[in-house]
PDB file of C-alpha atoms in Angstrom:
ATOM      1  CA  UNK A  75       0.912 -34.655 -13.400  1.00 72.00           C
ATOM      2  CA  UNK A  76       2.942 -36.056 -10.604  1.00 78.00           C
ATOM      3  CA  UNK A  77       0.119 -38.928 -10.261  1.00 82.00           C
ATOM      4  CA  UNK A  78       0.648 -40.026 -13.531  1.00 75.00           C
ATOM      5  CA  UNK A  79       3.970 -40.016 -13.280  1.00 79.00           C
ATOM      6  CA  UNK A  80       3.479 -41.932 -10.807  1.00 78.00           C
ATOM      7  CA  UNK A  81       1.909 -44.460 -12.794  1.00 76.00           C
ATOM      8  CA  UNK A  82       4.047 -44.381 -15.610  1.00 74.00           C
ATOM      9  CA  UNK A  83       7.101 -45.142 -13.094  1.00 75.00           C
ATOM     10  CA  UNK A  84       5.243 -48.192 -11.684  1.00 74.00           C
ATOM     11  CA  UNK A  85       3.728 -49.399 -15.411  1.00 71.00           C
ATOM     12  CA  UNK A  86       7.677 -49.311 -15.894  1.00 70.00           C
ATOM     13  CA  UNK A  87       8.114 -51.526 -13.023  1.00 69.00           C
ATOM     14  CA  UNK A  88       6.029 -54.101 -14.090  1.00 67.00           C
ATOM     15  CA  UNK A  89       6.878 -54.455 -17.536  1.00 64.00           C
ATOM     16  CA  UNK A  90      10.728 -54.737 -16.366  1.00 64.00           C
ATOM     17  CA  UNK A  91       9.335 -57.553 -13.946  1.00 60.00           C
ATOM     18  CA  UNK A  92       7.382 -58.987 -16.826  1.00 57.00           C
ATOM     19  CA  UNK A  93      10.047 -59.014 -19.585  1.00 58.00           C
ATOM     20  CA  UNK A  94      12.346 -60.654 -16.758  1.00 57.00           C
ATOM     21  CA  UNK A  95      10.346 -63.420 -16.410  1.00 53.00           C
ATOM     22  CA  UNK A  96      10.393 -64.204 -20.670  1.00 55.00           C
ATOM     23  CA  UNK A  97       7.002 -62.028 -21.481  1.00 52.00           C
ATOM     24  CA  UNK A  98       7.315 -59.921 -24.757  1.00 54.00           C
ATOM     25  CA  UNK A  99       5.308 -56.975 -22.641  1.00 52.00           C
ATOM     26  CA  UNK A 100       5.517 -55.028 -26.571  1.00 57.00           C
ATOM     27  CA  UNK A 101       4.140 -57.443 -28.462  1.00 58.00           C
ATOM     28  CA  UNK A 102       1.594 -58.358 -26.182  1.00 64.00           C
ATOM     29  CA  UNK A 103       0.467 -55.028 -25.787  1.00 71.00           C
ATOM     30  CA  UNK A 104       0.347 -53.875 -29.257  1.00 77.00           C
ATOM     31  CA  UNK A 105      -1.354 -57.685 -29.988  1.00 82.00           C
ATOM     32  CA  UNK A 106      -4.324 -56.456 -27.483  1.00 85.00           C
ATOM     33  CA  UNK A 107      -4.454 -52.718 -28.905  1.00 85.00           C
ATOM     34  CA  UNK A 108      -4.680 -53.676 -32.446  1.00 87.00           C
ATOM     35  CA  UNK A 109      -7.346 -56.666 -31.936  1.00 90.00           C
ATOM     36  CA  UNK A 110      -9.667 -54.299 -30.119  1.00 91.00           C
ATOM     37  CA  UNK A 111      -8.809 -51.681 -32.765  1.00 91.00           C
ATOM     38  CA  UNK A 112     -10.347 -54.046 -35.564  1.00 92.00           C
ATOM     39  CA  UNK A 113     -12.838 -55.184 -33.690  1.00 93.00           C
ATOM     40  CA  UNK A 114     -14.551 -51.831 -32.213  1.00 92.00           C
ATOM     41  CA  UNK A 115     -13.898 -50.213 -36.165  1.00 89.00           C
ATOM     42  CA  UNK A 116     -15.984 -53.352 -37.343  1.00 89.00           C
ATOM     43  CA  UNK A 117     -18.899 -52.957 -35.073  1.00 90.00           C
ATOM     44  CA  UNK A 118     -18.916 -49.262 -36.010  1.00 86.00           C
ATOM     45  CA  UNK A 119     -19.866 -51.175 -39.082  1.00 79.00           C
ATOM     46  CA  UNK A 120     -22.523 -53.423 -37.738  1.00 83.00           C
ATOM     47  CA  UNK A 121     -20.048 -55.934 -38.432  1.00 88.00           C
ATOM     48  CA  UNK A 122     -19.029 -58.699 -35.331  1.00 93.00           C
ATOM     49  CA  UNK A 123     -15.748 -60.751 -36.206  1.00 94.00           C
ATOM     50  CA  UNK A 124     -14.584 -63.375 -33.985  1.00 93.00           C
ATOM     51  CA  UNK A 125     -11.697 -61.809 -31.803  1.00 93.00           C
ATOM     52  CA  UNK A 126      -9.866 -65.316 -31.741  1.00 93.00           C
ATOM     53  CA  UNK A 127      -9.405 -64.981 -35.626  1.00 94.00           C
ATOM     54  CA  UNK A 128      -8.598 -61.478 -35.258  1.00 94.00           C
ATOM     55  CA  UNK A 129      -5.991 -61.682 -32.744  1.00 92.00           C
ATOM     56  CA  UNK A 130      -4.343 -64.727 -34.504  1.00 92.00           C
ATOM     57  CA  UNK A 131      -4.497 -62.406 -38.103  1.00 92.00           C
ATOM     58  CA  UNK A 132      -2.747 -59.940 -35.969  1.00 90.00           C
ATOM     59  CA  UNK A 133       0.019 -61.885 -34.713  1.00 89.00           C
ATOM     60  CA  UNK A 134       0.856 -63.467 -37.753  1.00 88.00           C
ATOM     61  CA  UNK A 135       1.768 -60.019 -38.950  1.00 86.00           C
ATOM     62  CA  UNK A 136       3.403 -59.182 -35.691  1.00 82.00           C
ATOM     63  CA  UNK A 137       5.134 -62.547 -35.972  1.00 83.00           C
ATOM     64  CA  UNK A 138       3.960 -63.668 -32.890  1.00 82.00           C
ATOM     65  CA  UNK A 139       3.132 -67.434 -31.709  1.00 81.00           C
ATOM     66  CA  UNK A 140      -0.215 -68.058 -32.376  1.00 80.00           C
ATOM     67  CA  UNK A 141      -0.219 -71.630 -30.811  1.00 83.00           C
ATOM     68  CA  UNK A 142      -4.024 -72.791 -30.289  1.00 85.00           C
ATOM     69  CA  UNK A 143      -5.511 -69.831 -31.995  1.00 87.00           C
ATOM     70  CA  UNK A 144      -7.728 -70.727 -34.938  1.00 90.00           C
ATOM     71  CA  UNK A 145      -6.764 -69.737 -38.771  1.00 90.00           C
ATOM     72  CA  UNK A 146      -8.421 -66.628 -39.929  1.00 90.00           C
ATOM     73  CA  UNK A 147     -11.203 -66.166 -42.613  1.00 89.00           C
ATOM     74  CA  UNK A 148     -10.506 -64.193 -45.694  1.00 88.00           C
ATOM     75  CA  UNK A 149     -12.830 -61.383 -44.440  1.00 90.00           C
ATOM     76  CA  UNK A 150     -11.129 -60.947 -41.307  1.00 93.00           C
ATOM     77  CA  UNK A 151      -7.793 -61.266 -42.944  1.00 94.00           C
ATOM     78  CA  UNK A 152      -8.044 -58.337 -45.072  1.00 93.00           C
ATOM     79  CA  UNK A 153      -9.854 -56.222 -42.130  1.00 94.00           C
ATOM     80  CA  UNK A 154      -6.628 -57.106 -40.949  1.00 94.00           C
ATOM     81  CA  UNK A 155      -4.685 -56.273 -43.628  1.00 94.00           C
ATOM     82  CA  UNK A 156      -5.912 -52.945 -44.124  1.00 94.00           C
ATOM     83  CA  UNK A 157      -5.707 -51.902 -40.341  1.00 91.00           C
ATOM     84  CA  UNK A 158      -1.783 -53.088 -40.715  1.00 90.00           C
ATOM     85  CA  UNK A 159      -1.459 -50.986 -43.850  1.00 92.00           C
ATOM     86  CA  UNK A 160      -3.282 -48.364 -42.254  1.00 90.00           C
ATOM     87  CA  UNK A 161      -1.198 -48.170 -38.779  1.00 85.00           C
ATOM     88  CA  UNK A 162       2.689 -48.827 -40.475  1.00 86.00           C
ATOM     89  CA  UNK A 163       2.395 -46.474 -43.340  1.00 90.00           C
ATOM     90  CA  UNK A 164       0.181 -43.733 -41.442  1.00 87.00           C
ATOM     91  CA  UNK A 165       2.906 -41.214 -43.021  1.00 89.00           C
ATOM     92  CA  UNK A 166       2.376 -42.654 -46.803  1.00 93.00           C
ATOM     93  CA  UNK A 167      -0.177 -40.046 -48.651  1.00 94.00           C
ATOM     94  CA  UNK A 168      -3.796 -41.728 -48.825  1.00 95.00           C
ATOM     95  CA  UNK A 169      -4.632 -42.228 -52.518  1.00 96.00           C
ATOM     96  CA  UNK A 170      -7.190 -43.926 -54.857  1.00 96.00           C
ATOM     97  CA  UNK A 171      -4.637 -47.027 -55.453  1.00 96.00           C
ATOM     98  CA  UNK A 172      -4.228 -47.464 -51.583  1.00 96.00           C
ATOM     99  CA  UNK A 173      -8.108 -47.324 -50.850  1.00 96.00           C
ATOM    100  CA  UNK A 174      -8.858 -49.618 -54.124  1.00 97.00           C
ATOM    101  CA  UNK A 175      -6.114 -52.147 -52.297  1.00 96.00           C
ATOM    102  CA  UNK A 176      -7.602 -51.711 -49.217  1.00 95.00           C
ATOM    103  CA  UNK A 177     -11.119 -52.814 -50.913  1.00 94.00           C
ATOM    104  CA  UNK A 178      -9.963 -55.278 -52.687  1.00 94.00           C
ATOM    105  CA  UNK A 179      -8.367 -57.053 -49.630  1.00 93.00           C
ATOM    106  CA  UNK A 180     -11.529 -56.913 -48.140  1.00 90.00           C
ATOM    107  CA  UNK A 181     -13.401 -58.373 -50.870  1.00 90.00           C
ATOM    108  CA  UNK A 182     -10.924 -60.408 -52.420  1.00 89.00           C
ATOM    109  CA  UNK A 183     -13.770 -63.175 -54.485  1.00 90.00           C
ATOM    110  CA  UNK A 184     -15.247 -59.770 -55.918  1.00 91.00           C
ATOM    111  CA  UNK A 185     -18.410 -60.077 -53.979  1.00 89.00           C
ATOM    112  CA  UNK A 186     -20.111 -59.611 -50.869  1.00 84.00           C
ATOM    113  CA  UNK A 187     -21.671 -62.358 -49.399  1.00 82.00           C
ATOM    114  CA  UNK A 188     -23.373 -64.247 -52.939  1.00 89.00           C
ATOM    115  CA  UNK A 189     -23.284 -60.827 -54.474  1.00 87.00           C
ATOM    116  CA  UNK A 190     -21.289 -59.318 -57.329  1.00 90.00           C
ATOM    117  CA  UNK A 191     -19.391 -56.287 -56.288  1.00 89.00           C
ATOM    118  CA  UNK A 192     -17.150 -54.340 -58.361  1.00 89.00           C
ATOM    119  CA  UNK A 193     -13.436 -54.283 -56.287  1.00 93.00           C
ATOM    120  CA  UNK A 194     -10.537 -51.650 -56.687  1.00 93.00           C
ATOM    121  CA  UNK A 195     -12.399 -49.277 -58.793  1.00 94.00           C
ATOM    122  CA  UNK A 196     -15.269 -46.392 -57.730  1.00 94.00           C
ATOM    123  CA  UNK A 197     -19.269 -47.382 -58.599  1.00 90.00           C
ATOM    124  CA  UNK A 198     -20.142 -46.867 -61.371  1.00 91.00           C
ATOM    125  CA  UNK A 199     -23.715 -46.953 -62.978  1.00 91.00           C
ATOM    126  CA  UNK A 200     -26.921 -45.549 -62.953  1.00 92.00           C
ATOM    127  CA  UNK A 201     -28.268 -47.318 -60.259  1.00 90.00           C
ATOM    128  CA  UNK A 202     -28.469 -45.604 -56.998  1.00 90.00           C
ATOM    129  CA  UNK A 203     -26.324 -46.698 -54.212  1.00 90.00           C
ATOM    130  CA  UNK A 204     -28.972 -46.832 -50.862  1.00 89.00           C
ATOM    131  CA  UNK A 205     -28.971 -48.132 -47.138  1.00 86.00           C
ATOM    132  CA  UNK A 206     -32.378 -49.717 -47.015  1.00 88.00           C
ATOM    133  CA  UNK A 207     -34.215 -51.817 -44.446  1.00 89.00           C
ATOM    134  CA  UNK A 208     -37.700 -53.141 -44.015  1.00 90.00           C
ATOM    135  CA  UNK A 209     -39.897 -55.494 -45.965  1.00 91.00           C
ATOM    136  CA  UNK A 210     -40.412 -55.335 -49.459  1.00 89.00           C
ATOM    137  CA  UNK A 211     -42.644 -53.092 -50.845  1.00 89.00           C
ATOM    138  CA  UNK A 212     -41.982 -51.435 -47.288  1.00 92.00           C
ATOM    139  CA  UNK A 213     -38.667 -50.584 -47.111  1.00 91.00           C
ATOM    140  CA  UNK A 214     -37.315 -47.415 -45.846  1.00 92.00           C
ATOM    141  CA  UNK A 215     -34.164 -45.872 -47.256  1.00 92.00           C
ATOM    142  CA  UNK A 216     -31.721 -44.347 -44.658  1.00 92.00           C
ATOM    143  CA  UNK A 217     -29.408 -43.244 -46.939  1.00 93.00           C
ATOM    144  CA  UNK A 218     -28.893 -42.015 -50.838  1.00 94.00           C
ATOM    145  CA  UNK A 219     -25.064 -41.984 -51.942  1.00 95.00           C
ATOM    146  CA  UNK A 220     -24.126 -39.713 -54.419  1.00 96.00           C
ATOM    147  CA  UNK A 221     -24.543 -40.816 -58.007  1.00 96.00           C
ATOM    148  CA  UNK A 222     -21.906 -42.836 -59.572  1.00 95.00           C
ATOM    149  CA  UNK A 223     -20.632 -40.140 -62.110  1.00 96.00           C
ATOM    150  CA  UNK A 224     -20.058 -37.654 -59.198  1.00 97.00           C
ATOM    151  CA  UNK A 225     -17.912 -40.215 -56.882  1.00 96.00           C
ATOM    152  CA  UNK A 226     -14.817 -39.640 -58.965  1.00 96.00           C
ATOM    153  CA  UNK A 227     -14.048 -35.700 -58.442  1.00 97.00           C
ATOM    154  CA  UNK A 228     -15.829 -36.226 -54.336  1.00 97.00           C
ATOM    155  CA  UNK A 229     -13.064 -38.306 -53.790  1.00 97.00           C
ATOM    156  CA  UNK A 230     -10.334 -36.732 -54.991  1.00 97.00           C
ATOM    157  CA  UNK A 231     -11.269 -33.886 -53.237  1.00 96.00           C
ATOM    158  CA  UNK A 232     -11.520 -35.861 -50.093  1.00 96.00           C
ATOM    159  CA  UNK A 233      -8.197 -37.602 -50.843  1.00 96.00           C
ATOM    160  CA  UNK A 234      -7.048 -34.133 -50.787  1.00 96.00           C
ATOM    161  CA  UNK A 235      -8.157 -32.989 -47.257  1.00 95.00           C
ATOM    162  CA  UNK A 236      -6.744 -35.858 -45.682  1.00 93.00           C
ATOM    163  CA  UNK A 237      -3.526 -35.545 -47.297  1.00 95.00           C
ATOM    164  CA  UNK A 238      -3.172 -31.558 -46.692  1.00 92.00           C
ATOM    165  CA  UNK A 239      -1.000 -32.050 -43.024  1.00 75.00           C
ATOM    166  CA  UNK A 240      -4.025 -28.879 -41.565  1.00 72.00           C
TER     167      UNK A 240
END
């Protein structure tokens, strides 16, 4: 305890030396944890966005310079968007409408890559929804979601959990 008090005293130090010298230590700091917040949640995903465009999506929001940084894309923008949501109204319930937001700032052209994808609403269909890989006629299917009819009453009883403060 007393080392990281330690620590914590000097960290103080420095950002007292830092913000004397014109640095916006805050800012910057919650710039660099955000960015590699989006980023690391996106490769979770498989997905790699450029941390340039991230950052730069970030400190728009933050209303911070971003002098030299280069515009986002509309994917990164509503990864973005959703983290912001996500982070400044952490104490608003989760519900359908927020996720379907959150989806639909993601996908905001209604599809996913040259595909048609249904945004701000649950599946719906017969068609199974599967995580496949492989050549065809040789793929292999890693995963099965539920069927469409049952993703309704999953949800709200996931929507639940979160929102129950246990």
């Amino acid at each position: 305890m007393t080392l990281l008090s330690e620590v914590r005293n000097l960290e103080g130090k420095i950002q007292g030396m830092m913000s004397g010298l014109g640095f916006d230590v805050q800012s910057s700091t919650s710039l660099d944890v955000m960015t590699e917040d989006v980023l690391r949640s996106s490769e979770i995903e498989g997905v790699i966005l450029n941390s340039d465009r991230v950052r730069s999506s970030i400190a728009r929001h933050l209303g911070i310079e971003t002098v030299g940084l280069p515009f986002p894309d509309h994917y990164t923008e509503g990864v973005v968007q959703v983290m912001m949501d996500a982070v400044r109204n952490n104490n608003r319930p989760l519900s359908c409408e927020r996720l379907f937001n959150w989806h639909a700032a993601i996908f905001p052209t209604g599809r996913s890559g040259i595909y048609p994808i249904q945004v701000g609403a649950y599946r719906t269909g017969d068609e199974p929804m599967q995580i496949v890989s492989g050549a065809m006629g040789k793929e292999k299917v890693h995963y099965e979601a539920p069927p469409s009819e049952a993703v309704p009453a999953m949800m709200k009883e996931f929507i639940d959990w979160i929102n129950t403060e246990t």
